[in-house]
Coordinates of C-alpha atoms and ligand atoms in Angstrom, one line a residue:
M292 CA 64.7 169.9 68.4
R293 CA 67.0 172.2 66.5
L294 CA 70.6 172.8 67.5
I295 CA 72.1 175.9 66.1
T296 CA 75.9 175.6 65.9
I297 CA 79.2 176.8 64.8
P298 CA 80.2 173.2 64.2
I299 CA 83.8 173.4 65.4
S300 CA 82.7 175.0 68.7
H301 CA 83.4 172.8 71.6
Y302 CA 80.5 174.3 73.6
C303 CA 78.3 173.0 70.7
E304 CA 80.0 169.7 70.8
K305 CA 79.0 169.4 74.5
V306 CA 75.3 169.7 73.7
R307 CA 75.6 167.5 70.6
W308 CA 77.2 164.8 72.8
A309 CA 74.4 165.1 75.4
L310 CA 71.7 164.8 72.7
D311 CA 73.4 161.8 71.2
H312 CA 74.0 160.2 74.6
L313 CA 70.2 160.6 75.4
K314 CA 69.4 159.3 71.9
I315 CA 67.2 162.4 71.2
S316 CA 66.7 163.1 67.5
Y317 CA 67.5 166.7 66.4
I318 CA 68.5 168.7 63.4
E319 CA 71.8 170.5 63.6
E320 CA 71.9 173.8 61.7
C321 CA 75.5 174.8 61.2
H322 CA 76.9 178.3 60.5
S323 CA 80.4 179.6 60.2
P324 CA 81.5 182.8 61.8
P325 CA 80.5 185.6 61.3
F326 CA 77.3 184.3 59.6
H327 CA 76.0 182.8 62.9
L328 CA 75.3 186.5 63.8
L329 CA 72.6 186.6 61.2
V330 CA 70.8 183.7 62.9
T331 CA 71.4 183.8 66.6
P332 CA 69.6 187.1 67.3
R333 CA 66.4 185.6 65.9
F334 CA 66.4 183.3 68.9
G335 CA 67.4 186.1 71.3
G336 CA 71.0 185.1 71.6
K337 CA 74.4 185.8 70.2
T338 CA 76.7 182.8 70.7
T339 CA 76.2 179.2 69.8
P340 CA 75.0 176.6 70.8
I341 CA 71.3 177.4 70.8
L342 CA 68.8 174.6 71.4
V343 CA 65.3 175.2 70.2
T344 CA 62.7 172.9 71.8
E345 CA 59.0 172.7 72.1
N346 CA 59.4 173.9 75.7
G347 CA 61.6 176.9 75.0
T348 CA 64.9 178.0 73.6
F349 CA 68.2 177.6 75.5
L350 CA 71.0 179.9 74.8
D351 CA 73.8 178.5 77.0
S352 CA 75.3 175.0 76.8
S353 CA 74.8 174.2 80.5
D354 CA 71.2 175.4 80.3
C355 CA 70.7 173.1 77.3
L356 CA 72.1 170.2 79.4
K357 CA 69.9 171.0 82.4
Y358 CA 66.8 171.1 80.1
L359 CA 67.8 167.8 78.5
D360 CA 68.3 166.3 81.9
S361 CA 64.8 167.4 82.9
I362 CA 63.3 165.4 80.0
A363 CA 65.6 162.4 80.3
S364 CA 64.3 159.1 81.6
E365 CA 65.3 158.2 85.2
D366 CA 68.0 155.8 84.1
S367 CA 69.8 158.2 81.8
K368 CA 70.0 161.4 83.8
L369 CA 72.9 163.7 83.1
Y370 CA 73.2 164.9 86.7
P371 CA 73.4 162.6 89.7
D372 CA 70.3 162.3 91.9
Q373 CA 72.1 162.7 95.2
V374 CA 72.3 166.4 96.2
E375 CA 76.0 166.4 97.1
L376 CA 77.1 164.6 93.9
R377 CA 74.9 166.9 91.8
Q378 CA 76.5 169.9 93.5
K379 CA 79.9 168.5 92.7
A380 CA 79.0 167.8 89.1
E381 CA 77.7 171.4 88.7
E382 CA 80.8 172.9 90.3
L383 CA 83.0 171.0 87.9
Q384 CA 80.8 171.9 85.0
E385 CA 81.1 175.6 85.9
L386 CA 84.9 175.4 86.2
F387 CA 85.1 173.7 82.8
D388 CA 82.6 176.1 81.2
E389 CA 84.1 179.3 82.6
Q390 CA 87.8 178.5 82.4
L391 CA 88.7 175.3 80.5
G392 CA 86.6 176.1 77.4
V393 CA 87.9 179.6 77.2
L394 CA 91.5 178.5 77.5
T395 CA 91.4 175.6 75.1
R396 CA 89.7 177.8 72.5
L397 CA 92.4 180.4 72.9
W398 CA 95.2 177.8 72.8
G399 CA 93.7 176.1 69.7
Y400 CA 93.2 179.3 67.7
S401 CA 96.6 180.6 68.6
H402 CA 98.1 177.6 66.6
V403 CA 95.9 177.8 63.6
I404 CA 94.3 181.2 63.2
N405 CA 96.7 182.4 60.5
N406 CA 96.3 179.3 58.5
S407 CA 93.3 180.0 56.3
K408 CA 93.1 176.4 55.0
L409 CA 92.9 174.9 58.5
V410 CA 90.4 177.6 59.6
K411 CA 88.3 177.0 56.6
Q412 CA 88.1 173.3 57.3
A413 CA 87.2 174.1 60.9
W414 CA 84.6 176.8 60.3
C415 CA 82.9 175.5 57.1
R416 CA 82.1 171.9 57.8
N417 CA 78.4 171.3 57.0
V418 CA 77.6 175.0 56.7
P419 CA 75.4 176.5 53.8
W420 CA 77.3 176.7 50.5
I421 CA 77.0 180.5 50.5
E422 CA 78.8 180.8 53.8
R423 CA 81.6 178.5 52.5
A424 CA 81.8 180.5 49.3
L425 CA 82.2 183.7 51.2
F426 CA 84.9 182.4 53.5
P427 CA 87.8 184.0 51.6
V428 CA 86.0 187.4 51.7
V429 CA 85.2 187.4 55.4
F430 CA 88.2 185.5 56.8
P431 CA 90.7 188.4 57.2
T432 CA 88.3 190.6 59.2
T433 CA 86.8 187.7 61.1
R434 CA 90.2 186.5 62.1
N435 CA 91.3 189.9 63.3
L436 CA 88.1 190.3 65.3
A437 CA 88.6 186.8 66.8
C438 CA 92.2 187.6 67.8
K439 CA 91.0 190.7 69.5
K440 CA 88.0 189.2 71.2
F441 CA 89.8 186.1 72.5
N442 CA 93.1 188.0 73.1
I443 CA 95.1 185.6 71.0
T444 CA 98.8 186.4 71.3
P445 CA 101.9 184.2 71.7
E446 CA 102.1 185.2 75.4
S447 CA 98.4 184.5 76.1
S448 CA 98.7 181.1 74.4
L449 CA 101.6 180.1 76.6
E450 CA 99.7 181.3 79.7
A451 CA 96.6 179.4 78.5
R452 CA 98.6 176.2 78.1
E453 CA 99.9 176.4 81.6
K454 CA 96.4 177.0 83.0
I455 CA 95.0 174.1 81.0
Q456 CA 97.7 171.9 82.5
K457 CA 96.6 173.0 86.0
I458 CA 93.0 172.0 85.3
F459 CA 94.2 168.7 83.8
E460 CA 96.1 168.1 87.0
Q461 CA 93.0 168.8 89.1
V462 CA 91.0 166.3 86.9
S463 CA 93.9 163.7 87.0
D464 CA 93.9 164.0 90.9
I465 CA 90.1 163.3 91.0
L466 CA 90.7 160.2 88.8
A467 CA 93.7 159.0 90.8
D468 CA 91.5 156.7 93.0
G469 CA 90.7 154.7 89.9
R470 CA 87.1 155.9 89.4
L471 CA 85.7 155.7 85.9
Y472 CA 83.8 159.0 86.0
L473 CA 84.4 162.3 87.6
V474 CA 81.2 162.2 89.8
G475 CA 79.2 159.1 90.7
D476 CA 79.4 155.8 88.9
K477 CA 78.1 156.7 85.4
L478 CA 78.7 159.4 82.7
S479 CA 77.4 162.8 83.9
A480 CA 77.3 166.4 82.6
A481 CA 80.7 166.9 84.3
D482 CA 82.4 164.2 82.2
I483 CA 80.7 165.4 78.9
T484 CA 81.6 169.0 79.7
F485 CA 85.2 168.1 80.5
A486 CA 85.7 165.9 77.4
A487 CA 84.0 168.2 75.0
L488 CA 85.8 171.3 76.2
A489 CA 89.2 169.6 76.5
A490 CA 88.9 168.1 73.0
P491 CA 90.8 170.9 71.2
T492 CA 93.9 169.9 73.2
I493 CA 93.4 166.2 72.7
A494 CA 92.0 165.8 69.1
P495 CA 90.3 162.5 69.8
P496 CA 90.1 160.4 66.7
E497 CA 86.3 159.8 67.2
H498 CA 85.6 163.6 67.4
P499 CA 83.1 164.7 64.7
T500 CA 85.7 166.8 63.0
K501 CA 87.6 163.6 62.2
R502 CA 91.0 165.3 62.3
S503 CA 94.2 163.3 62.4
L504 CA 97.2 164.5 64.3
D505 CA 99.3 165.0 61.1
E506 CA 96.9 167.6 59.9
F507 CA 97.8 170.0 62.7
P508 CA 100.9 172.3 62.8
R509 CA 103.9 170.4 64.2
I510 CA 104.2 172.3 67.5
M511 CA 100.5 171.9 68.1
A512 CA 100.6 168.2 67.4
K513 CA 103.5 167.9 69.9
E514 CA 101.6 169.7 72.6
I515 CA 98.5 167.6 71.9
N516 CA 100.6 164.5 72.4
Q517 CA 101.8 165.9 75.7
F518 CA 98.2 166.6 76.8
R519 CA 97.1 163.1 75.7
K520 CA 99.7 161.4 77.9
T521 CA 98.2 162.8 81.1
P522 CA 95.6 160.8 83.1
A523 CA 93.0 163.6 82.3
G524 CA 94.0 163.4 78.6
R525 CA 93.7 159.6 78.5
F526 CA 90.3 160.0 80.2
V527 CA 89.1 162.3 77.3
L528 CA 90.4 159.7 74.8
R529 CA 88.5 156.9 76.6
L530 CA 85.2 158.9 76.8
Y531 CA 85.4 159.7 73.1
R532 CA 86.0 156.0 72.3
E533 CA 83.0 155.1 74.4
R534 CA 80.8 157.9 73.0
N535 CA 77.6 156.6 71.3
N536 CA 78.4 153.0 72.3
Ligands
GSH781 N1 78.8 180.1 77.9 C1 78.4 179.8 76.5 C2 79.7 180.0 75.6 C3 79.4 179.7 74.2 C4 80.4 180.3 73.3 O1 81.4 181.0 73.7 N2 80.2 180.1 72.0 C5 81.1 180.6 71.0 C6 81.7 179.4 70.1 S1 82.9 178.5 71.0 C7 80.4 181.5 70.0 O2 79.3 181.2 69.6 N3 81.0 182.6 69.6 C8 80.5 183.5 68.6 C9 80.4 184.9 69.1 O3 80.9 185.2 70.2 O4 79.9 185.7 68.3 C10 77.9 178.4 76.5 O5 78.3 177.6 77.3 O6 77.0 178.1 75.6

């Protein structure tokens, strides 16, 4: 399988996690914005992740997980068997995909988008040398486009933070009865989706970016610490510790 990514993308991280969890071997092809746009249309898409398989190409992270589930062995399914539980997992996944992922991206970028050093580290990990070399040339325009596209402003960042806190509260409430996973008694697509899409606000030490908290701007690190202290934040830290074990 081939996984086409913008490596920092948390939607890509979600699919990477599912592949690793299922112990499926794959090649990750990393691109930095805007160079992904030279690659994704070849597969009929625009955004990343794109998963290329012998049974077809999947252009959305949840479609990738559903495909991976369909080929997973009975004991390592990503979605619960039981209809009600599966429905719950899909509902949570949709909430995280449609809201949490969009909000954490906005919040994360609002803290770093004007810092070309941090953005370069984030965008250029494992990408072809030519994309890395052209980063200084494309960064100003790409940054402006990203700010416009994701509506990154101080006000929207504050609003995003509040909405993320609300979703964290929802997740903390689900976990309040002491359960280990959001749905059912083992790791499911709902957990992977939550942890991967929440990761920009938690910066788990085991995350593939291997960022430590002192590399982030001070205010961002302070807010990450606040997110980490919530039950939902501690859940993300635990799932990352257990990842690949
Ligand atoms: N719903 C999509 C969202 C994917 C997405 O937004 N990917 C972003 C990276 S975080 C992307 O590739 N953006 C580049 C672009 O819009 O050109 C999914 O779950 O796969």
